[in-house]
Coordinates of C-alpha atoms and ligand atoms in Angstrom, one line a residue:
Chain S
M265 CA 79.7 136.7 114.4
A266 CA 83.2 139.1 113.6
L267 CA 82.1 142.6 112.0
L268 CA 84.8 141.9 109.7
E269 CA 85.2 138.9 108.3
V270 CA 88.1 138.0 105.2
E271 CA 88.8 134.5 104.3
G272 CA 91.4 133.6 102.2
L273 CA 92.0 136.4 101.0
S274 CA 95.1 136.6 98.1
V275 CA 96.2 139.2 95.9
A276 CA 99.0 139.3 93.5
F277 CA 100.4 142.1 91.6
G278 CA 101.7 140.3 87.9
G279 CA 104.1 137.3 89.2
L280 CA 104.3 138.7 92.7
A281 CA 102.0 137.3 95.3
A282 CA 101.5 140.4 97.9
L283 CA 98.7 138.4 100.0
S284 CA 98.0 134.6 100.1
G285 CA 95.8 132.7 102.0
V286 CA 95.1 135.8 104.4
S287 CA 92.2 135.5 106.9
L288 CA 91.0 137.0 110.2
A289 CA 87.9 137.9 112.0
V290 CA 87.3 141.2 113.5
S291 CA 84.5 141.7 116.4
A292 CA 82.6 145.2 116.9
G293 CA 84.8 146.8 120.2
T294 CA 88.2 145.6 119.3
V295 CA 91.7 146.9 118.1
Y296 CA 93.0 144.9 116.1
A297 CA 96.6 145.2 114.7
I298 CA 98.1 143.7 111.8
I299 CA 102.2 144.5 111.8
G300 CA 104.6 142.6 109.8
P301 CA 108.5 143.9 108.2
N302 CA 108.2 146.3 104.9
G303 CA 106.6 144.7 102.3
A304 CA 104.7 142.0 104.2
G305 CA 101.2 143.0 102.4
K306 CA 100.1 144.9 105.2
T307 CA 98.3 148.1 103.2
T308 CA 97.8 145.8 100.6
L309 CA 95.4 143.7 103.2
L310 CA 93.7 147.1 104.0
N311 CA 93.3 148.2 100.1
A312 CA 92.1 145.0 99.6
V313 CA 89.2 145.1 102.4
A314 CA 88.4 148.7 101.5
G315 CA 88.1 147.5 97.7
Y316 CA 90.8 149.3 96.2
V317 CA 92.3 146.3 95.1
R318 CA 90.7 143.3 93.6
P319 CA 91.8 140.2 95.1
A320 CA 92.5 137.2 93.0
S321 CA 90.6 134.6 95.4
G322 CA 89.1 134.7 99.0
R323 CA 85.6 136.6 100.6
I324 CA 85.9 139.6 102.8
R325 CA 82.5 140.5 104.6
I326 CA 81.3 143.1 106.5
D327 CA 78.4 142.5 109.3
G328 CA 78.0 139.2 107.2
R329 CA 77.3 141.0 103.9
D330 CA 79.7 140.3 101.2
T331 CA 81.7 143.1 100.1
T332 CA 84.1 141.7 98.3
D333 CA 83.3 142.9 94.6
L334 CA 81.6 147.0 95.8
A335 CA 83.6 150.0 94.9
P336 CA 85.6 151.9 97.5
H337 CA 82.8 154.2 97.7
A338 CA 80.0 151.4 97.8
I339 CA 82.1 149.7 101.0
A340 CA 82.5 153.4 102.4
R341 CA 78.7 153.8 103.1
Q342 CA 78.3 150.4 104.6
G343 CA 80.5 151.9 107.7
L344 CA 83.9 151.9 107.1
R345 CA 86.6 154.1 106.4
R346 CA 90.3 154.5 106.5
T347 CA 93.0 156.2 106.4
F348 CA 96.1 156.5 104.0
Q349 CA 99.9 155.5 104.6
N350 CA 100.8 158.0 102.6
G351 CA 98.1 160.2 104.0
G352 CA 94.6 161.2 102.2
V353 CA 93.8 164.4 103.5
W354 CA 92.9 167.5 100.7
G355 CA 96.1 169.8 101.1
E356 CA 94.3 173.0 99.2
M357 CA 91.1 172.5 101.2
T358 CA 91.3 173.9 104.9
V359 CA 90.6 172.2 107.8
L360 CA 87.5 173.2 108.4
E361 CA 86.4 171.9 104.4
N362 CA 88.2 168.5 104.8
I363 CA 86.0 167.7 108.2
L364 CA 82.9 169.0 106.1
V365 CA 83.2 166.4 103.8
G366 CA 83.0 164.1 105.8
V367 CA 79.9 165.6 107.3
D368 CA 78.3 166.2 103.6
H369 CA 78.0 162.2 103.2
D370 CA 74.7 162.4 105.6
A371 CA 73.1 165.7 103.7
Q372 CA 70.0 165.4 101.9
S373 CA 69.0 168.7 99.4
G374 CA 67.5 168.7 96.2
L375 CA 69.7 170.1 93.2
L376 CA 67.4 173.0 92.7
G377 CA 68.0 173.8 96.6
I378 CA 71.2 174.2 96.1
L379 CA 71.5 176.2 93.1
F380 CA 69.0 178.7 94.3
G381 CA 69.9 178.6 97.8
F382 CA 66.5 177.7 99.2
G383 CA 66.2 177.5 102.8
R384 CA 66.4 174.2 103.6
D385 CA 69.9 174.0 102.2
R386 CA 71.2 177.0 104.0
R387 CA 70.3 175.4 107.3
T388 CA 71.4 171.9 105.9
E389 CA 75.0 174.1 105.0
R390 CA 75.1 175.7 108.5
R391 CA 74.3 172.8 110.7
A392 CA 77.2 170.7 108.9
V393 CA 79.4 173.6 109.6
A394 CA 78.7 173.5 113.2
E395 CA 79.3 170.0 113.2
A396 CA 82.2 169.8 111.4
R397 CA 83.3 173.0 114.1
A398 CA 82.2 170.5 116.7
I399 CA 84.5 167.9 116.0
L400 CA 87.3 170.3 115.5
A401 CA 86.9 171.3 118.8
R402 CA 86.8 168.0 120.2
A403 CA 90.1 166.8 118.4
G404 CA 91.8 170.3 119.9
L405 CA 92.1 171.9 116.0
A406 CA 89.7 174.6 116.6
G407 CA 92.0 177.3 116.3
I408 CA 93.6 176.4 113.3
E409 CA 90.2 175.2 111.2
D410 CA 91.0 177.9 108.7
K411 CA 94.1 177.3 107.9
R412 CA 94.7 175.7 104.5
V413 CA 95.8 171.6 105.4
R414 CA 98.9 171.7 103.2
D415 CA 100.6 174.5 105.4
L416 CA 100.6 172.5 108.6
S417 CA 102.9 169.8 110.1
F418 CA 103.0 165.9 108.8
G419 CA 101.6 165.3 112.4
Q420 CA 98.5 167.8 112.4
Q421 CA 97.5 166.5 108.9
R422 CA 97.7 162.8 110.6
V423 CA 95.3 164.3 113.3
I424 CA 93.0 166.0 110.5
E425 CA 92.9 162.5 108.8
I426 CA 91.6 160.5 111.5
S427 CA 89.5 163.0 112.7
R428 CA 87.9 163.5 109.3
A429 CA 87.4 159.2 109.2
L430 CA 85.6 159.5 112.4
V431 CA 83.1 162.7 111.8
S432 CA 80.7 160.0 110.9
R433 CA 80.6 157.1 113.3
P434 CA 82.1 154.8 111.3
R435 CA 81.7 150.8 112.3
I436 CA 85.1 149.9 111.0
L437 CA 88.1 152.2 110.8
L438 CA 91.3 150.8 108.9
L439 CA 94.3 152.8 109.7
D440 CA 97.4 152.4 108.2
E441 CA 100.1 153.5 110.2
P442 CA 98.8 156.6 111.7
A443 CA 101.6 156.8 114.4
V444 CA 104.6 158.0 111.6
G445 CA 105.6 161.7 112.2
L446 CA 103.9 161.9 115.9
S447 CA 105.9 162.6 119.2
E448 CA 105.7 160.2 121.9
S449 CA 102.9 162.0 123.7
E450 CA 101.4 162.4 120.7
R451 CA 101.1 158.5 120.0
E452 CA 99.9 158.3 123.7
E453 CA 96.8 160.1 122.8
L454 CA 96.4 158.4 119.9
G455 CA 96.4 155.3 121.5
A456 CA 94.0 156.1 124.1
R457 CA 91.2 157.5 121.7
L458 CA 91.6 154.2 119.5
R459 CA 90.9 152.5 123.2
A460 CA 87.9 154.9 123.8
L461 CA 86.7 154.0 119.8
A462 CA 86.6 150.6 120.6
Q463 CA 85.0 151.0 123.9
E464 CA 82.0 152.6 122.2
G465 CA 81.8 149.5 119.5
T466 CA 83.9 150.9 116.7
A467 CA 86.2 147.8 115.1
V468 CA 89.6 149.4 115.0
I469 CA 92.4 147.6 112.4
L470 CA 95.4 148.8 113.1
V471 CA 97.9 148.9 110.9
E472 CA 101.8 149.7 112.9
H473 CA 105.4 149.8 112.9
V474 CA 105.3 151.1 116.5
V475 CA 105.5 148.1 118.1
D476 CA 105.1 149.5 121.7
L477 CA 101.7 151.2 120.8
V478 CA 100.8 148.0 119.1
M479 CA 101.3 145.8 122.2
A480 CA 99.5 148.6 124.4
V481 CA 96.3 149.0 122.8
S482 CA 95.3 146.1 120.9
D483 CA 93.1 143.4 121.6
R484 CA 94.2 140.8 119.0
V485 CA 97.7 141.1 116.4
L486 CA 98.2 139.4 113.4
V487 CA 101.6 139.2 111.9
L488 CA 102.2 139.0 108.0
N489 CA 105.2 138.0 106.5
S490 CA 105.4 137.9 102.8
G491 CA 101.7 138.3 102.2
Q492 CA 101.2 135.0 104.7
V493 CA 100.0 134.7 108.1
L494 CA 102.6 134.2 110.4
A495 CA 101.1 134.8 114.0
E496 CA 97.3 135.2 115.2
G497 CA 96.7 135.6 119.0
T498 CA 96.8 138.1 121.8
P499 CA 99.8 140.5 122.3
E500 CA 101.3 138.4 124.5
E501 CA 101.3 135.2 122.2
V502 CA 102.2 136.8 119.3
R503 CA 105.2 138.3 121.6
G504 CA 106.3 135.2 122.8
D505 CA 106.3 133.2 119.5
A506 CA 109.7 131.8 118.1
A507 CA 108.8 132.4 114.7
V508 CA 107.4 136.3 114.8
V509 CA 110.5 137.3 116.8
E510 CA 113.0 135.8 114.6
A511 CA 110.9 136.9 111.6
Y512 CA 110.2 140.8 113.0
L513 CA 110.0 141.2 116.7
G514 CA 114.3 140.7 116.9
S515 CA 114.6 143.2 114.1
A516 CA 112.4 145.8 115.5
Chain B
M150 CA 74.3 188.1 104.3
S151 CA 76.0 191.3 105.9
R152 CA 74.4 194.6 105.7
G153 CA 77.2 195.8 104.1
G154 CA 76.9 192.8 101.7
A155 CA 73.4 193.2 100.3
A156 CA 74.6 197.0 99.8
A157 CA 77.2 196.3 97.7
V158 CA 75.3 193.4 96.1
A159 CA 72.6 196.4 94.7
A160 CA 74.9 198.7 94.2
L161 CA 76.5 196.2 91.8
L162 CA 73.2 195.5 90.2
I163 CA 72.3 199.0 89.5
L164 CA 75.7 199.4 88.0
L165 CA 75.1 196.3 85.3
V166 CA 71.5 197.4 84.7
L167 CA 72.6 200.8 84.0
P168 CA 75.6 201.0 80.9
P169 CA 71.9 200.6 78.2
F170 CA 71.4 204.2 78.7
F171 CA 74.4 205.5 77.7
V172 CA 76.4 203.2 75.4
D173 CA 75.9 203.4 71.6
D174 CA 75.4 200.1 69.8
Y175 CA 78.4 199.3 69.3
V176 CA 79.8 199.3 73.0
Q177 CA 76.4 197.2 73.9
F178 CA 77.1 194.2 71.3
I179 CA 80.9 194.4 73.1
L180 CA 79.1 194.3 76.6
D181 CA 76.1 191.7 75.3
L182 CA 79.2 189.9 74.0
I183 CA 80.9 189.9 77.7
L184 CA 78.6 188.4 79.1
V185 CA 78.2 184.9 76.5
Y186 CA 81.6 184.4 77.1
V187 CA 81.6 184.9 80.7
M188 CA 78.8 182.4 80.6
V189 CA 81.4 180.1 78.4
S190 CA 84.0 180.4 80.3
F191 CA 82.9 180.0 83.6
G192 CA 81.3 176.5 82.3
F193 CA 84.6 175.6 81.0
N194 CA 86.4 176.6 84.3
I195 CA 84.2 173.9 86.3
V196 CA 85.3 171.2 84.4
L197 CA 89.0 172.9 83.3
G198 CA 89.4 173.9 86.7
Y199 CA 87.3 172.4 89.5
A200 CA 86.9 169.1 88.0
G201 CA 90.4 169.5 86.6
Q202 CA 89.3 167.3 83.5
L203 CA 91.1 168.0 80.1
A204 CA 88.0 167.7 78.1
F205 CA 87.8 169.9 75.3
A206 CA 84.3 169.6 74.5
N207 CA 83.3 173.1 75.1
A208 CA 82.8 174.9 72.1
A209 CA 80.5 171.7 71.7
F210 CA 78.8 172.4 74.6
F211 CA 78.5 176.2 72.6
G212 CA 77.3 175.3 69.5
L213 CA 74.8 172.7 70.5
G214 CA 73.0 175.3 73.2
A215 CA 73.3 177.8 69.7
Y216 CA 71.5 175.2 67.3
T217 CA 69.4 173.8 69.6
L218 CA 68.0 177.5 70.2
A219 CA 67.7 178.7 66.4
I220 CA 66.0 175.4 65.4
C221 CA 63.4 175.5 68.2
L222 CA 62.4 178.8 67.7
G223 CA 62.5 178.9 63.9
R224 CA 61.9 175.3 62.3
L225 CA 59.5 174.3 65.2
D226 CA 58.3 177.4 66.1
W227 CA 59.1 176.8 70.0
P228 CA 58.1 179.6 72.5
F229 CA 61.9 181.1 73.7
P230 CA 61.5 179.8 77.0
A231 CA 61.2 176.5 75.6
A232 CA 63.7 177.1 73.2
L233 CA 66.1 178.1 75.9
F234 CA 65.0 175.2 78.3
A235 CA 65.4 172.9 75.5
A236 CA 69.2 174.4 74.9
A237 CA 70.2 173.9 78.4
V238 CA 68.9 170.4 78.6
V239 CA 70.4 169.4 75.3
G240 CA 74.0 170.8 76.6
G241 CA 73.1 169.1 80.1
A242 CA 73.1 165.9 78.0
A243 CA 75.7 166.6 75.8
G244 CA 78.2 166.7 79.4
L245 CA 76.6 163.8 80.5
L246 CA 77.5 162.3 77.6
V247 CA 81.1 163.3 77.6
S248 CA 82.0 162.6 80.7
L249 CA 81.3 158.7 80.6
P250 CA 85.2 158.8 78.2
A251 CA 86.5 161.0 81.3
L252 CA 85.7 158.1 83.6
R253 CA 87.8 155.7 81.6
L254 CA 90.3 157.7 79.6
R255 CA 93.2 159.5 80.5
A256 CA 94.3 163.2 80.4
Y257 CA 95.1 162.7 76.5
Y258 CA 92.9 160.4 75.3
L259 CA 89.9 162.5 76.7
A260 CA 92.0 165.5 75.3
I261 CA 91.8 164.1 72.1
I262 CA 88.2 162.4 72.2
T263 CA 86.5 165.4 73.5
L264 CA 88.0 167.4 70.3
A265 CA 86.7 165.2 67.8
F266 CA 83.6 165.4 69.4
G267 CA 83.6 168.7 68.9
E268 CA 84.8 168.7 65.7
L269 CA 82.2 165.9 64.5
L270 CA 79.0 168.2 65.3
R271 CA 80.8 171.0 63.2
W272 CA 80.6 167.9 60.6
T273 CA 77.3 167.9 61.1
Y274 CA 76.0 171.5 61.0
V275 CA 77.5 171.4 57.8
H276 CA 75.6 168.4 56.4
A277 CA 72.7 167.9 58.2
S278 CA 71.5 170.6 55.6
G279 CA 67.9 170.4 56.2
L280 CA 67.6 170.9 60.0
T281 CA 70.7 173.6 60.0
R282 CA 70.9 175.0 56.4
G283 CA 74.6 174.1 56.7
S284 CA 77.3 176.2 55.6
S285 CA 75.0 178.7 54.6
G286 CA 74.0 179.7 58.1
L287 CA 70.7 179.3 60.1
G288 CA 68.9 182.7 61.1
V289 CA 67.8 183.3 64.6
P290 CA 64.2 185.1 64.3
A291 CA 63.7 187.9 66.7
I292 CA 62.1 186.4 70.1
S293 CA 59.3 187.7 72.8
I294 CA 59.1 186.0 76.3
F295 CA 55.8 185.5 77.3
G296 CA 54.2 187.7 74.9
I297 CA 56.3 191.1 76.0
P298 CA 58.8 191.3 72.5
V299 CA 62.6 191.2 73.0
A300 CA 63.0 193.9 70.0
S301 CA 65.6 196.4 71.1
D302 CA 69.2 196.3 72.3
R303 CA 68.3 197.5 75.4
A304 CA 66.1 194.7 76.0
R305 CA 68.3 192.0 75.1
Y306 CA 71.0 193.1 77.4
W307 CA 68.3 193.0 80.2
L308 CA 67.8 189.8 79.2
F309 CA 71.2 188.3 78.9
L310 CA 71.8 190.2 82.3
A311 CA 69.1 188.1 83.9
L312 CA 70.4 184.7 82.3
A313 CA 73.8 185.3 83.4
G314 CA 73.3 186.6 86.7
L315 CA 71.1 183.9 87.9
T316 CA 73.1 181.3 86.0
L317 CA 76.1 182.2 87.6
W318 CA 74.9 182.6 91.5
G319 CA 73.8 179.1 90.8
S320 CA 76.8 177.5 89.5
A321 CA 78.5 179.6 92.3
N322 CA 76.2 178.3 95.2
L323 CA 76.5 174.8 93.8
L324 CA 80.4 175.5 93.8
R325 CA 80.2 176.2 97.4
S326 CA 78.3 173.5 98.2
R327 CA 78.7 169.8 99.6
F328 CA 78.9 169.2 95.7
G329 CA 81.3 171.8 95.0
R330 CA 83.4 170.1 97.7
A331 CA 83.0 167.1 96.6
L332 CA 84.4 168.1 93.2
V333 CA 87.3 169.8 94.9
A334 CA 88.4 166.8 97.2
V335 CA 88.0 164.6 94.0
R336 CA 90.5 166.1 92.3
G337 CA 92.5 166.5 94.9
N338 CA 92.5 163.0 96.0
E339 CA 90.6 160.6 94.0
A340 CA 90.8 157.5 96.5
A341 CA 90.8 159.7 99.4
A342 CA 87.2 160.7 98.2
A343 CA 85.8 157.4 97.7
A344 CA 86.9 156.6 101.4
M345 CA 84.7 159.0 102.5
G346 CA 81.8 157.6 100.4
L347 CA 82.1 159.8 97.4
A348 CA 81.5 158.2 93.9
P349 CA 84.5 160.0 91.8
A350 CA 82.4 158.9 88.7
V351 CA 78.8 160.5 89.8
V352 CA 80.6 163.9 90.9
K353 CA 82.3 163.7 87.8
I354 CA 79.3 163.5 85.5
G355 CA 77.7 166.3 87.4
A356 CA 80.1 168.4 86.9
F357 CA 80.5 167.8 83.0
A358 CA 76.4 168.0 83.1
W359 CA 76.1 171.0 84.9
S360 CA 79.3 172.4 82.9
G361 CA 77.4 171.8 79.7
V362 CA 74.0 173.3 80.5
V363 CA 75.5 176.8 81.0
V364 CA 77.9 177.1 78.1
A365 CA 75.1 176.2 76.4
I366 CA 72.9 178.6 77.9
G367 CA 76.2 180.8 76.6
G368 CA 75.4 179.4 73.3
A369 CA 72.0 180.2 73.1
M370 CA 72.4 183.7 74.1
Y371 CA 75.2 184.0 71.3
A372 CA 72.8 183.0 68.9
L373 CA 70.1 185.4 69.6
L374 CA 73.3 188.0 69.4
L375 CA 74.2 187.6 66.0
G376 CA 71.1 186.5 64.7
R377 CA 72.6 184.2 62.4
I378 CA 74.9 181.2 63.4
S379 CA 77.1 178.7 61.1
P380 CA 79.0 175.7 61.4
E381 CA 82.5 177.9 61.3
S382 CA 81.5 179.6 64.6
F383 CA 82.0 176.2 66.3
G384 CA 85.5 175.2 65.5
L385 CA 89.0 175.1 67.0
S386 CA 89.3 178.9 67.3
Q387 CA 86.1 179.4 69.1
L388 CA 87.2 176.7 71.6
L389 CA 90.5 178.2 71.6
L390 CA 89.4 181.3 72.6
H391 CA 87.3 179.7 75.1
F392 CA 90.0 178.1 76.6
S393 CA 92.3 181.6 76.7
I394 CA 89.4 182.9 78.3
V395 CA 89.8 180.7 81.4
M396 CA 93.5 180.2 81.0
I397 CA 94.2 184.4 81.3
G398 CA 91.7 185.0 84.2
G399 CA 92.9 182.0 86.1
L400 CA 91.5 178.1 86.5
G401 CA 89.1 177.5 89.1
S402 CA 88.8 181.0 89.4
L403 CA 85.2 182.2 89.4
V404 CA 85.8 185.8 89.3
G405 CA 88.8 185.0 87.0
S406 CA 86.5 183.8 84.4
V407 CA 84.6 187.3 84.7
L408 CA 87.9 189.0 84.0
G409 CA 89.3 186.9 81.3
A410 CA 86.1 187.3 79.1
V411 CA 86.2 190.9 79.8
I412 CA 89.8 191.0 79.0
L413 CA 89.6 188.9 75.9
T414 CA 86.2 190.5 74.6
A415 CA 86.9 194.0 74.7
A416 CA 91.3 193.6 73.7
P417 CA 90.5 192.3 70.2
E418 CA 87.7 195.5 69.6
L419 CA 90.3 198.1 70.7
L420 CA 93.1 196.5 68.4
R421 CA 90.7 195.6 65.4
D422 CA 92.0 198.6 63.5
I423 CA 95.8 197.2 62.8
P424 CA 95.4 193.7 61.0
G425 CA 97.3 191.0 62.4
L426 CA 97.9 192.5 65.5
E427 CA 95.4 190.8 67.4
E428 CA 96.2 187.2 66.8
I429 CA 99.7 188.4 67.6
I430 CA 98.6 189.8 71.4
F431 CA 96.6 187.4 71.6
S432 CA 99.1 184.3 71.7
L433 CA 101.9 186.1 73.4
L434 CA 99.1 187.1 76.2
L435 CA 98.3 183.4 76.4
I436 CA 102.2 182.1 76.4
G437 CA 102.8 184.8 79.0
V438 CA 99.9 183.7 81.1
L439 CA 100.4 179.9 81.1
L440 CA 105.1 180.9 81.5
F441 CA 104.5 183.3 84.4
M442 CA 101.3 183.2 85.5
P443 CA 99.6 179.5 86.1
K444 CA 96.9 181.2 88.4
G445 CA 96.2 183.9 85.8
V446 CA 95.0 187.3 86.2
A447 CA 92.6 186.1 89.4
G448 CA 95.7 184.9 90.8
L449 CA 97.9 188.0 90.1
L450 CA 95.7 189.8 91.6
G451 CA 95.5 187.5 94.8
R452 CA 99.4 188.2 95.3
L453 CA 98.7 191.3 94.8
A454 CA 96.4 191.3 98.0
L455 CA 93.8 193.7 96.4
F456 CA 91.9 190.8 96.2
R457 CA 91.0 187.7 97.6
E458 CA 89.7 184.8 96.0
R459 CA 90.5 180.9 96.8
L460 CA 91.4 178.0 93.9
Y461 CA 87.9 177.0 95.1
L462 CA 85.2 178.3 96.6
T463 CA 84.2 177.4 100.4
Ligands
ATP845 N1 99.7 148.6 93.3 C1 100.8 147.5 93.4 N2 101.4 147.2 92.0 C2 102.4 146.3 92.7 N3 103.1 146.2 93.1 C3 102.4 146.2 94.8 C4 101.1 147.3 94.7 N4 101.2 147.6 96.4 C5 102.1 146.6 96.3 N5 102.9 146.4 96.0 C6 103.7 144.8 96.7 O1 103.5 144.1 97.0 C7 103.9 143.8 98.7 C8 103.3 144.0 99.4 O2 102.8 145.5 99.5 P1 102.7 146.2 101.0 O3 102.8 148.3 100.4 O4 100.9 145.8 100.8 O5 103.4 146.3 102.1 P2 102.9 146.4 103.7 O6 102.9 145.6 104.5 O7 102.5 148.1 103.8 O8 105.0 147.7 103.6 P3 105.6 148.6 104.6 O9 105.3 148.2 105.6 O10 106.8 149.6 103.8 O11 104.4 149.8 104.3 C9 105.3 144.7 98.3 O12 106.3 143.8 97.8 C10 104.7 146.0 97.4 O13 106.0 146.2 96.3
MG846 MG1 102.2 150.1 103.9

């Protein structure tokens, strides 16, 4: 059974049909790309899956459980993480603090403990900081952990946002154009990282305009156009699809 | 804590404990009042600065703390610790209540509704005279703690110092914990916070409730200090004073709240002899800060690099 299932999903903004009858299924351990021209509905699809947009009709299931009507934080707690097309880092926090918010998720401590710094909470806090530091070290960000995120480059902010999303080892990861602002080598690194994640069993859903990256890392590709599925299949199948070439790839 | 840090804290504690031995009643009263306003502005800052919510129920929390304490002590004959606890609980409950519209309403509506809440309470204090003695005011009896009377001004100052110290220490820990990070995360980008599994509503409710607790304890201290409370103490001018302290001290800054409380409690006393001057200086100060020092005195000090505290605590 697929880890993420979307069935007949339709989203409307006023009179505009942003998505009409979109279905897809993503298995654990795969990279699933969603491509399409500007305004095709890619971000809307991610927003609906993550609970930020209420669909007019259709169902969304995570691991068989219906999540269509859950709030974003409740869906996140099902093991789903996402990044935002316009960036979702907290600019006024430091790099370490951004990561810590992800680590905090697992902390268990009582109010009194937090208020008066009882031993267990001090330990929880220390453990969280140690874990966040280890994550930063792995992502190659150790040197800038105390810098405020808003002072960093766009590319670094992207890397931080993705690292933060990975902290609690999500089962499903939604990435909205993560390659924007990255250099050629950073893109390759990102591609390798996504493959490695899939290897570990994560279902990675990648919205991306950089076709080379998509073709290189994806197991399957879905092409959206004006809110509808134009084609779905392996990268080779999609690349050879006449309708896709006409609507999207040809102009890209 | 490092050894130097511990020594600094010890020195500060000694400095804070000593004043009653050296100052007259009048200065002692001002010091007590400063402690009250430190509590009040810090509590307000949790909602206004840390949670970024334009809610103006602070004078309401303050009045509820004062009236709850006075009623529990004077009318129900409760012992002081129980009355203080009741004041804190009522403040927290009021905070929770006010957070509910905050979950749905945006800036201006929330501001108006919370202002109305404060005025409604004030109206209630006037008219529920069976309980509050209405406009003539409610006396606050002398207290004792576990049998030890808090009779002198000195003892009261130490009690206030302990209450403020514990509450502020707890609050600072809270804001430095994962809860504080969640608060800043929700304020900074609610969608991103939810994407990390944080429930924005729960975080906001928590901030309001804790703010209510802190401010209500401040209100209880105020009632003890004045010995008699009446409804007009908890209206818009009280709220404006709280707001000014937070803005002048610095939005979202703990140290700023302390500085703001010191400045705005001491300055009016110094200017008292010249009629009208107090209000004028007060207004000019507020306008000046809002225009030229958006982060308040704490921000100014930060820029001068004399002193660094970040907008958030971590
Ligand atoms: N909140 C909203 N309210 C109204 N219309 C919206 C909203 N969000 C998206 N739309 C519209 O829905 C359509 C799909 O938008 P969406 O952002 O999903 O496209 P996209 O495929 O992500 O495009 P891009 O490649 O530019 O990011 C567009 O016409 C857009 O203007
Ligand atoms: Mg988009």
